[in-house]
Short mmCIF file of N, CA and C and ligand atoms in Angstrom, two decimals:
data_model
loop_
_atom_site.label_atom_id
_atom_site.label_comp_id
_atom_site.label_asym_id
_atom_site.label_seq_id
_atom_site.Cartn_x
_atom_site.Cartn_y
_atom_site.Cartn_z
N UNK A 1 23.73 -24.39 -5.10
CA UNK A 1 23.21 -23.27 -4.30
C UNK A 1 24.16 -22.09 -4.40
N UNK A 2 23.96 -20.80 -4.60
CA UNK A 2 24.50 -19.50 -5.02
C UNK A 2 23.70 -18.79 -3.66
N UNK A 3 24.44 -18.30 -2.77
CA UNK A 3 24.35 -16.77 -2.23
C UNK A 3 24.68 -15.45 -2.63
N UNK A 4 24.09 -14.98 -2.95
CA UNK A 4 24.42 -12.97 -3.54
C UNK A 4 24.63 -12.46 -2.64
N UNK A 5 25.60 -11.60 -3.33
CA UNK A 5 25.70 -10.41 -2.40
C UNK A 5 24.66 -9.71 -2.34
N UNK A 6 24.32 -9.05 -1.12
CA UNK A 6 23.40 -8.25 -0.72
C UNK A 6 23.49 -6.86 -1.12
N UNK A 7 23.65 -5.59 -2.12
CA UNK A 7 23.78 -4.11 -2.15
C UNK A 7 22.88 -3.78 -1.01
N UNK A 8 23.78 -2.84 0.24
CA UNK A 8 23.71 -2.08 1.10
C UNK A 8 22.95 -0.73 0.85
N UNK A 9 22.03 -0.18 1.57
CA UNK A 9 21.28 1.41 1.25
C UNK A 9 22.67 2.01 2.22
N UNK A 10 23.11 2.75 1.85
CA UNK A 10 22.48 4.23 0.30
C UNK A 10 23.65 3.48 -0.82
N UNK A 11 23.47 2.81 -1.40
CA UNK A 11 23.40 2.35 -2.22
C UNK A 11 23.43 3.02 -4.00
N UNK A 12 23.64 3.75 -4.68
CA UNK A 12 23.02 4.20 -5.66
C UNK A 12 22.39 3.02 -6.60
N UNK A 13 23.19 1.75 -6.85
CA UNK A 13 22.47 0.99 -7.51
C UNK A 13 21.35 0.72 -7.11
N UNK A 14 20.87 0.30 -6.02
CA UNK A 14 19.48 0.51 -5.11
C UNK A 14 18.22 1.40 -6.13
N UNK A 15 18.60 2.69 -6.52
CA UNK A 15 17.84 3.47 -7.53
C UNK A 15 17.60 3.05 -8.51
N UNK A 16 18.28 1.87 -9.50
CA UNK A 16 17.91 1.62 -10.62
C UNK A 16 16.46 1.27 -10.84
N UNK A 17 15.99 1.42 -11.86
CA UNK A 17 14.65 0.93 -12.28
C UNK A 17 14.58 -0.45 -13.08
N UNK A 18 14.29 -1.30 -12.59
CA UNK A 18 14.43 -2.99 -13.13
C UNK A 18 13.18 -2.96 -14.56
N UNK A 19 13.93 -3.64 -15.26
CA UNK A 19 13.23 -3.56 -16.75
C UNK A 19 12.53 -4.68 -16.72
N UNK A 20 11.01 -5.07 -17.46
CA UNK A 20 10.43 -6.33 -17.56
C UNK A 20 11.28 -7.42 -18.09
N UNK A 21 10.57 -8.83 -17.75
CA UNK A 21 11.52 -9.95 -17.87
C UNK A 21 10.74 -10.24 -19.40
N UNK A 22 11.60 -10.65 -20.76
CA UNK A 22 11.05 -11.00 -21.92
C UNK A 22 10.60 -12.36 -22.32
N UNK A 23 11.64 -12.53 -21.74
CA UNK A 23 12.29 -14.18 -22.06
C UNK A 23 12.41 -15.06 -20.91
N UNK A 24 11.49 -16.33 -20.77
CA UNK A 24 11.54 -16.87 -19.65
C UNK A 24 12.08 -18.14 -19.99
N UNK A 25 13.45 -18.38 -19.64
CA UNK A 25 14.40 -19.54 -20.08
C UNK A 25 15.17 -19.62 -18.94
N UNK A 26 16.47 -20.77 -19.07
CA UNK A 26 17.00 -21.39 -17.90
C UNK A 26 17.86 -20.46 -17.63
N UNK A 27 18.20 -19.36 -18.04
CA UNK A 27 19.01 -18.24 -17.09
C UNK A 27 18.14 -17.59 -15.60
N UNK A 28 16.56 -17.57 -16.55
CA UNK A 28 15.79 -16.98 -15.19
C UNK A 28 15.38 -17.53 -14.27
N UNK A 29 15.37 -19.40 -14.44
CA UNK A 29 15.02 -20.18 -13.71
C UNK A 29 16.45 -20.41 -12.89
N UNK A 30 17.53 -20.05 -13.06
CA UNK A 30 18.49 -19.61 -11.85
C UNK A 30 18.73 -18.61 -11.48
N UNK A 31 18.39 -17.81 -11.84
CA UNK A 31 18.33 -16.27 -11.23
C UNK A 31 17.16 -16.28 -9.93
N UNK A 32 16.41 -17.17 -10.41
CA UNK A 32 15.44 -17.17 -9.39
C UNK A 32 15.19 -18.37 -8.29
N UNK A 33 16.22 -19.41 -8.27
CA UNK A 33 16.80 -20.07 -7.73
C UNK A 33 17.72 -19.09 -6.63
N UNK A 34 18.75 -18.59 -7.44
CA UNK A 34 19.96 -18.03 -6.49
C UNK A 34 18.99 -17.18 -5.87
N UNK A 35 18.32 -16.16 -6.20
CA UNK A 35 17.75 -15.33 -5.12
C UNK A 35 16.73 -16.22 -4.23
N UNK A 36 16.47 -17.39 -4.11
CA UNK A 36 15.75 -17.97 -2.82
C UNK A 36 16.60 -18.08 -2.20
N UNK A 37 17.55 -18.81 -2.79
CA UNK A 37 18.45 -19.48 -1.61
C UNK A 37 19.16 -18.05 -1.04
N UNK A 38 19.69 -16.94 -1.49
CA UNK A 38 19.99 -15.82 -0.59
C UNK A 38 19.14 -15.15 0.37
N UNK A 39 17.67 -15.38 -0.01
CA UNK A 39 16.89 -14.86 0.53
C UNK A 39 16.65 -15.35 1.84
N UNK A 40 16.75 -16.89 1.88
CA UNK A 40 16.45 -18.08 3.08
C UNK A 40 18.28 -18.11 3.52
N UNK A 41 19.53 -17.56 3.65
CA UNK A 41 20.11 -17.81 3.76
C UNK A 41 20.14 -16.64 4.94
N UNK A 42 19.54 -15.77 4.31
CA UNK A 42 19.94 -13.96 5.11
C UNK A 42 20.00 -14.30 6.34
N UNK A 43 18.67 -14.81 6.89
CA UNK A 43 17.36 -15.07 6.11
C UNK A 43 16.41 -13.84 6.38
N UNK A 44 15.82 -13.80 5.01
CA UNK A 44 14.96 -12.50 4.72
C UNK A 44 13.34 -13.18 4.04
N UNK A 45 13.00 -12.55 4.52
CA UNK A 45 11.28 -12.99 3.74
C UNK A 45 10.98 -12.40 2.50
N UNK A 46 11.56 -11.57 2.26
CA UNK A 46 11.16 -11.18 0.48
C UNK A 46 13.24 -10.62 -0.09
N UNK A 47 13.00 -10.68 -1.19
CA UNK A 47 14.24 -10.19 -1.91
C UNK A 47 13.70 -9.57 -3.50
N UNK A 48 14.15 -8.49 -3.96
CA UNK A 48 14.10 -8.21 -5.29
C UNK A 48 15.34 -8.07 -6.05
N UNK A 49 15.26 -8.93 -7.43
CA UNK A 49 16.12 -8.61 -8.32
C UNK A 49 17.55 -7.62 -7.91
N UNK A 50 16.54 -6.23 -8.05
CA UNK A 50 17.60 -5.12 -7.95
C UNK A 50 18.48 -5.37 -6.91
N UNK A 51 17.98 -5.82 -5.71
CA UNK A 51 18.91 -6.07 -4.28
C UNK A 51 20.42 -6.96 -4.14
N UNK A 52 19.96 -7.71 -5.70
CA UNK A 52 21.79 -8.11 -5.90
C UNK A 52 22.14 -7.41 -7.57
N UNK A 53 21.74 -6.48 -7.37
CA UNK A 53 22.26 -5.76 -8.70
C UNK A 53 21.62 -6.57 -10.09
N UNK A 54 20.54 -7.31 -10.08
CA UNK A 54 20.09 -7.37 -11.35
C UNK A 54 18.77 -6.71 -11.61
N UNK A 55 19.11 -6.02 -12.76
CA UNK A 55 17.79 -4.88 -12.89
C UNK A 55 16.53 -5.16 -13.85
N UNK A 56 15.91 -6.42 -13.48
CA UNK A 56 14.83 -7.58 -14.00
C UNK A 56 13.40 -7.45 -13.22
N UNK A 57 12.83 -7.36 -13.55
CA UNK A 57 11.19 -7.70 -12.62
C UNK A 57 10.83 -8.74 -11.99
N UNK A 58 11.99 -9.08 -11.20
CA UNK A 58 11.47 -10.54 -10.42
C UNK A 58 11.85 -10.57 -8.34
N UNK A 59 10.71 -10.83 -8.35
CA UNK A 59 10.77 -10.69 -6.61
C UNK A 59 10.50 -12.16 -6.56
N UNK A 60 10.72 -12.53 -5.04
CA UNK A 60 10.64 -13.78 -4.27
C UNK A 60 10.09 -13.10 -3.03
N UNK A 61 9.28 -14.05 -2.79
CA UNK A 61 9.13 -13.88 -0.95
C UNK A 61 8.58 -15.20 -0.84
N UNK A 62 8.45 -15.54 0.60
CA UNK A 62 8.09 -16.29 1.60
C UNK A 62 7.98 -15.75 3.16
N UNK A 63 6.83 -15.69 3.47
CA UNK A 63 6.28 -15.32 4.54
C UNK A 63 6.12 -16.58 5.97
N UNK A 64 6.06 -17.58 5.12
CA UNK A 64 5.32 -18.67 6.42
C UNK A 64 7.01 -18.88 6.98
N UNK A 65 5.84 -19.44 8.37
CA UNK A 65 6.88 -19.92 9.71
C UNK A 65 7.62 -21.24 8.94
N UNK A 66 7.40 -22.08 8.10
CA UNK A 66 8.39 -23.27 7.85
C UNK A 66 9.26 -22.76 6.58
N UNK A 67 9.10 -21.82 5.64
CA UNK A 67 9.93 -21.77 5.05
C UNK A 67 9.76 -22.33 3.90
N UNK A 68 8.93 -22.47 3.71
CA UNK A 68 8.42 -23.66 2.47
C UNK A 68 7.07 -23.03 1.46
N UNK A 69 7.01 -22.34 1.51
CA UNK A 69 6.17 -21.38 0.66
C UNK A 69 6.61 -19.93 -0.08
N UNK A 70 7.52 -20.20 -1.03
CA UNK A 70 8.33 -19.46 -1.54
C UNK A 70 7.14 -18.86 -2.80
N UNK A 71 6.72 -17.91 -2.94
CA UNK A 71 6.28 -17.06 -3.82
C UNK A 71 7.36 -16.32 -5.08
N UNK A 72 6.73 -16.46 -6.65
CA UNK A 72 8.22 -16.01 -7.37
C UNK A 72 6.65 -15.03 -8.41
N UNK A 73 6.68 -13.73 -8.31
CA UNK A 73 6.46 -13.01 -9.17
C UNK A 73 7.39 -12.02 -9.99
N UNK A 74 7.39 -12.24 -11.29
CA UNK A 74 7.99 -11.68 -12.45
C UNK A 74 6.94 -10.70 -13.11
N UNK A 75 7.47 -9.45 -13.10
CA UNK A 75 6.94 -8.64 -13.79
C UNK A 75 5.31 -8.16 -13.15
N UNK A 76 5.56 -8.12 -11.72
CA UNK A 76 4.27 -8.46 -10.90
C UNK A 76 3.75 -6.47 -10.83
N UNK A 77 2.59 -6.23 -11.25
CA UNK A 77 1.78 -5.65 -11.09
C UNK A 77 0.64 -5.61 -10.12
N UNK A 78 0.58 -4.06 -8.96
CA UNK A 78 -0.97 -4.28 -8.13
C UNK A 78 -1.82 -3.97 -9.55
N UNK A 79 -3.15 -4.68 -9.09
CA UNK A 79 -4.02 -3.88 -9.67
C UNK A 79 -5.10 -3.24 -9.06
N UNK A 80 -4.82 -3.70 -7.61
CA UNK A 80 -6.12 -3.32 -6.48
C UNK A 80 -5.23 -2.92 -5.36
N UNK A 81 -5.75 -2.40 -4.48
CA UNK A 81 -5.22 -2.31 -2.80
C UNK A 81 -6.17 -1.72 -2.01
N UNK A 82 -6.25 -2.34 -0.99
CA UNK A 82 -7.90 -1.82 -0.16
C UNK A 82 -6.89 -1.60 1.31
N UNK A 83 -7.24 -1.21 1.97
CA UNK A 83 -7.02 -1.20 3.58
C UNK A 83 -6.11 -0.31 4.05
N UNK A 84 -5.52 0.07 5.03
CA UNK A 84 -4.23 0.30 5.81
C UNK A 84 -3.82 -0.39 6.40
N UNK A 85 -2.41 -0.92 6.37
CA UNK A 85 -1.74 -1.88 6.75
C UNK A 85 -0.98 -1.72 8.43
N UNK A 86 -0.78 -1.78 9.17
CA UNK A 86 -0.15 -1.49 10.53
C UNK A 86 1.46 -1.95 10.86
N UNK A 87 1.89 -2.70 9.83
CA UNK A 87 2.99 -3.56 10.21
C UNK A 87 5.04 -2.70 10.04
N UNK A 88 5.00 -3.49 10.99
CA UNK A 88 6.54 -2.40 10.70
C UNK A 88 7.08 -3.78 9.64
N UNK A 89 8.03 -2.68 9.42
CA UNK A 89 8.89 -3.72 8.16
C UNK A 89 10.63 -3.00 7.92
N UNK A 90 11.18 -3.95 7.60
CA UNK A 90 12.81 -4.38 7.48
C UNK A 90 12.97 -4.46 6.11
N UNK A 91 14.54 -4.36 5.86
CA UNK A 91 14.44 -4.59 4.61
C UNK A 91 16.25 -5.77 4.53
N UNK A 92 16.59 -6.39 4.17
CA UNK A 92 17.95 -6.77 3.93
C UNK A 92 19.11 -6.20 3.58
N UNK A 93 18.65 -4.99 2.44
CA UNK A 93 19.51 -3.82 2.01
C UNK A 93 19.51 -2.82 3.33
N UNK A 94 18.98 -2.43 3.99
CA UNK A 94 18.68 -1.67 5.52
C UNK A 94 19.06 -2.10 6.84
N UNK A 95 19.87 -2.87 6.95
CA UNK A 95 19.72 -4.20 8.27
C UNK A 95 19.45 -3.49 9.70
N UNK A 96 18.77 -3.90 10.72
CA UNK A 96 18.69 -3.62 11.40
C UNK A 96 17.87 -2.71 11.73
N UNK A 97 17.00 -2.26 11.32
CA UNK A 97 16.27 -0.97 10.63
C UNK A 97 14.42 -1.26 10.55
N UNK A 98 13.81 -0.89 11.79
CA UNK A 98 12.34 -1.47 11.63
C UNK A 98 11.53 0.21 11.65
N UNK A 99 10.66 0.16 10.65
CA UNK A 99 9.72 1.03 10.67
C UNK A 99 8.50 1.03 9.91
N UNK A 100 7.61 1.93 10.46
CA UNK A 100 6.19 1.99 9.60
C UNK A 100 5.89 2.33 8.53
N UNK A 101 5.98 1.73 7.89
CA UNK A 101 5.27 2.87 6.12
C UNK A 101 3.84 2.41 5.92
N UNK A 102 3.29 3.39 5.33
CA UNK A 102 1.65 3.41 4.81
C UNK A 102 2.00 2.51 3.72
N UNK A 103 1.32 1.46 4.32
CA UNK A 103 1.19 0.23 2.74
C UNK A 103 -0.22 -0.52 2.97
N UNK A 104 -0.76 -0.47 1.70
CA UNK A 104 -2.53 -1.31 2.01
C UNK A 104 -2.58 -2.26 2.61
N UNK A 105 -3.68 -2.39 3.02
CA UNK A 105 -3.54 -3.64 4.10
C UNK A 105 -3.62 -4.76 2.82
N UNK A 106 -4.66 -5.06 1.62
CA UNK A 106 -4.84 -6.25 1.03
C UNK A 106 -4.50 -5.54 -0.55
N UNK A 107 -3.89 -6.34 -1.57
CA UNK A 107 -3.46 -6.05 -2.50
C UNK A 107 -3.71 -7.20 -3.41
N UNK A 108 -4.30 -6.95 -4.64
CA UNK A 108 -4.48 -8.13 -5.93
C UNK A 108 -3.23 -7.88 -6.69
N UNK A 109 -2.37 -8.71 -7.60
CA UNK A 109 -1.62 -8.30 -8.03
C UNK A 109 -1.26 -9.62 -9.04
N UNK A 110 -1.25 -9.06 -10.49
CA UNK A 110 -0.85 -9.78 -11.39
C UNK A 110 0.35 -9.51 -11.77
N UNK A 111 0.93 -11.17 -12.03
CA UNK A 111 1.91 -11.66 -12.34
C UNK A 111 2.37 -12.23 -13.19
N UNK A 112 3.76 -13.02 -13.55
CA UNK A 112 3.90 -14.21 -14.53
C UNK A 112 5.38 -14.73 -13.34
N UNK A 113 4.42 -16.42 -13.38
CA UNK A 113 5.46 -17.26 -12.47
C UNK A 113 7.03 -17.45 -13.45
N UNK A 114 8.02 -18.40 -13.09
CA UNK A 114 9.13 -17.81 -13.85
C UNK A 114 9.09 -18.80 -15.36
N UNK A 115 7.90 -19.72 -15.70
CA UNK A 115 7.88 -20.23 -16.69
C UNK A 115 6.98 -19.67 -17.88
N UNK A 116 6.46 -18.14 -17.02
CA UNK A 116 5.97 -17.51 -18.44
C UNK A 116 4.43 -17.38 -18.01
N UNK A 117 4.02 -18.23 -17.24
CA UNK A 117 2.23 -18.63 -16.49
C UNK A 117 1.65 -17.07 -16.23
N UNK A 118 0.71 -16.50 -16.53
CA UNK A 118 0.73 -15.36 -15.79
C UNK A 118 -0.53 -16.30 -14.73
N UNK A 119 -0.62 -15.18 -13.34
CA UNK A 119 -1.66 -15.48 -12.62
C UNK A 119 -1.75 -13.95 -11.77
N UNK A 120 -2.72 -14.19 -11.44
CA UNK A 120 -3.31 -13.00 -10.15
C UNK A 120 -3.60 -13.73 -8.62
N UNK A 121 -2.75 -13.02 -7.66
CA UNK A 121 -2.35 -13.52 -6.22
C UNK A 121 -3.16 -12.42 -5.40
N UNK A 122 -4.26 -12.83 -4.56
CA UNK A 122 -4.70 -11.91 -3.75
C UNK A 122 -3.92 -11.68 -2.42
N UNK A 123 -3.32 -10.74 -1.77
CA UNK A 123 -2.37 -10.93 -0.86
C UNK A 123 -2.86 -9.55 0.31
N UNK A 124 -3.06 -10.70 1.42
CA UNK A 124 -3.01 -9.66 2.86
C UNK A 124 -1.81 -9.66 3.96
N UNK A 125 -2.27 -8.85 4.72
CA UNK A 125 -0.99 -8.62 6.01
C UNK A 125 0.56 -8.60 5.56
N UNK A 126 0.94 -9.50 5.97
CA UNK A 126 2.59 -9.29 6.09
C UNK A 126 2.97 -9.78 4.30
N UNK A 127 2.15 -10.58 3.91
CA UNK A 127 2.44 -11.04 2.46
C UNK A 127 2.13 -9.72 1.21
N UNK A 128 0.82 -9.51 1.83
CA UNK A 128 0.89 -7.67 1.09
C UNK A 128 1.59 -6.52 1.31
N UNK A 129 2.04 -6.69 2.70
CA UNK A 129 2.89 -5.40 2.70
C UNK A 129 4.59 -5.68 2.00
N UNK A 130 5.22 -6.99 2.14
CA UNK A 130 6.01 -7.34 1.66
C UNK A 130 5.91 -7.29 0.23
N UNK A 131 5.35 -7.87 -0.33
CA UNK A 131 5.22 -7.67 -1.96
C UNK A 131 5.11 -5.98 -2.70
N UNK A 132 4.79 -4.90 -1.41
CA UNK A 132 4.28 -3.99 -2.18
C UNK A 132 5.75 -3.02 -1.73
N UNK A 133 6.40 -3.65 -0.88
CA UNK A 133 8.03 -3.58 -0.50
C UNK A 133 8.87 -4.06 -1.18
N UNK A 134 8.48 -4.95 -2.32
CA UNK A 134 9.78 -5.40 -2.98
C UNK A 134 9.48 -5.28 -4.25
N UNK A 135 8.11 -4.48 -4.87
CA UNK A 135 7.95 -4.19 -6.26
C UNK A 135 8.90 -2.53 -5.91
N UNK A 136 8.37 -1.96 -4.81
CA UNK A 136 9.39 -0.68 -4.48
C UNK A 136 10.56 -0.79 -5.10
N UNK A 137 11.21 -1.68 -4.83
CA UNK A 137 12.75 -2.03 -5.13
C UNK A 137 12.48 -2.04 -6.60
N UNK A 138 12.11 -2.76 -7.15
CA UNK A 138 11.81 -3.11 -8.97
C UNK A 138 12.08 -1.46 -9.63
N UNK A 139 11.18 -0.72 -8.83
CA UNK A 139 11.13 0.66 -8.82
C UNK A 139 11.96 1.98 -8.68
N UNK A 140 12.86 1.45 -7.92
CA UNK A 140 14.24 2.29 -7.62
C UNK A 140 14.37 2.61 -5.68
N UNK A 141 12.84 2.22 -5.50
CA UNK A 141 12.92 2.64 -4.22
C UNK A 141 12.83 2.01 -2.82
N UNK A 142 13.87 2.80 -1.98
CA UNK A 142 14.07 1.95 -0.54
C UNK A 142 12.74 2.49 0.37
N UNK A 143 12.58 1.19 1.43
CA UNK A 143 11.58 1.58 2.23
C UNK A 143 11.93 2.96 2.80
N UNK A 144 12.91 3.55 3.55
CA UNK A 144 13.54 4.20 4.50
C UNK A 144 13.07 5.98 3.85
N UNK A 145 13.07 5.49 2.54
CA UNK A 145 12.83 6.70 1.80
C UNK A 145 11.35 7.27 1.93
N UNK A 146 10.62 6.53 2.57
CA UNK A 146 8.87 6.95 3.20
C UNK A 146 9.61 7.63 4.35
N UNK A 147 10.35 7.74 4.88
CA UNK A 147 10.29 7.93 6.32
C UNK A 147 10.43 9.84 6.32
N UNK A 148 10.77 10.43 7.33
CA UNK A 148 10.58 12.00 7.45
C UNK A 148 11.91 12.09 7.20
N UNK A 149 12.96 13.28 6.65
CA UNK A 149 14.12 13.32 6.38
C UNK A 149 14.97 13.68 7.81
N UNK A 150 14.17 13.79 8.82
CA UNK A 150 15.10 13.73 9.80
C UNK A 150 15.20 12.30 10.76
N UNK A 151 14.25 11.37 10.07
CA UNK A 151 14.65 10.00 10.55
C UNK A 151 15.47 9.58 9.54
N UNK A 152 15.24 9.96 7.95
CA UNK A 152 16.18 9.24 7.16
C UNK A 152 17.78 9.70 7.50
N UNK A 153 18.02 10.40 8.07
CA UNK A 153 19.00 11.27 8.12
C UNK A 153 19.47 10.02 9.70
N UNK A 154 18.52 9.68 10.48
CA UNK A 154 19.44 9.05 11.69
C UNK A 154 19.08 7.31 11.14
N UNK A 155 18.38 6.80 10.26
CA UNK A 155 18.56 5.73 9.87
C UNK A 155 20.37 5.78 9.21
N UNK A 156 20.37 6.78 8.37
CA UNK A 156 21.93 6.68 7.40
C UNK A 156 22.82 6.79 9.15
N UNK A 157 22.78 7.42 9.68
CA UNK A 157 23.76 7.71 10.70
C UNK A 157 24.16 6.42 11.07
N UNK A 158 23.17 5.60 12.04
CA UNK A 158 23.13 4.41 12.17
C UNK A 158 23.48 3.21 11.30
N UNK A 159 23.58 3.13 10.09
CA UNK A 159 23.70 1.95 9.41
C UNK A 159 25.40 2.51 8.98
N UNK A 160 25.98 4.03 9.43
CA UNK A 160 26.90 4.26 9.03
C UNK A 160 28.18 3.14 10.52
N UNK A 161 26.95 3.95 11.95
CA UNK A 161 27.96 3.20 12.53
C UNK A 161 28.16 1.42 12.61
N UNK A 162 27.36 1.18 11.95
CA UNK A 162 27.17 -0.23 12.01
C UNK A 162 28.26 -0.75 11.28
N UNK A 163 28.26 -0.13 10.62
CA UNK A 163 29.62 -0.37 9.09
C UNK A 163 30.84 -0.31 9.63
N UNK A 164 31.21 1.00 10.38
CA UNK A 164 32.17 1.17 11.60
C UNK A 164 32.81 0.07 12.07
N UNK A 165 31.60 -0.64 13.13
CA UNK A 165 31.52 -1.41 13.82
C UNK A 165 32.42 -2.83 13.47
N UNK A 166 31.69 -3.37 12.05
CA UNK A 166 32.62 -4.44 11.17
C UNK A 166 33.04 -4.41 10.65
N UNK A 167 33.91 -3.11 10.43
CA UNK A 167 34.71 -2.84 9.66
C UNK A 167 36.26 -3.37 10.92
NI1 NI B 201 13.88 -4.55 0.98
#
């Protein structure tokens, strides 16, 4: 079992843009190992690649109450999104940090599991808004960055004194 470090927003690595996965061999089948177990360690319900500095197309989440339904899309594409979604959302790179972003309520989205399988996952509520939160990341981008620049401006304030704090 491997825990990652977590990269903190503002972050610049946070911005990178994660490149597709080519090659699906036993490096990615621990890459995607270590990011569950960091993810369930946080514990956080979704994690992307970029969030421990690897710049790959692979997210994890798990949404359910036991913990036992770990989702692994590589190289995951929407190809649909219907609805408006209502849910506030967190991020691990953000701690402490809950807010609204416009994300569809239901989302189709093709994938390839980490042995190469592709499939298409229809995903609602907290499982769609999460997934469409951690392809962001794949992307370069933090949730916080939807927000108005004078909340982003007291989100940074706040996560500055937090730092303070344990420091
Ligand atoms: Ni996040």
């Amino acid at each position: 079992m491997a825990v990652l470090n977590i990269l903190r927003y503002p972050d610049s690595r946070l911005h990178k843009i994660a490149a597709p996965v080519t090659v699906f061999d036993e490096q990615l089948k621990k890459l995607v190992r270590d990011m569950a177990d960091t993810m369930y360690a946080a514990p956080g319900i979704g994690l992307a690649a970029t969030q421990i500095d690897v710049h790959r197309q692979v997210i994890v989440v798990d949404v359910s109450d036991r913990r036992n339904s770990l989702v692994v899309l590589v190289n995951p594409t929407i190809v649909e999104s219907t609805g408006l979604s209502d849910i506030e959302e967190g991020c691990l790179s953000v701690p402490a940090i809950y807010e609204l972003v416009e994300r569809a309520e239901r989302v189709k989205v093709r994938a390839y599991d980490q042995n190469g399988n592709s499939f298409t996952l229809e995903a609602q509520g907290l499982l769609s808004v999460c997934i469409q939160h951690e392809i962001d990341h794949l992307q370069g981008k933090v949730f916080v960055e939807y927000l108005s620049q004078l909340k982003q401006q007291r989100v940074r304030a706040k996560l500055a004194k937090q730092l303070r704090k344990s420091a």
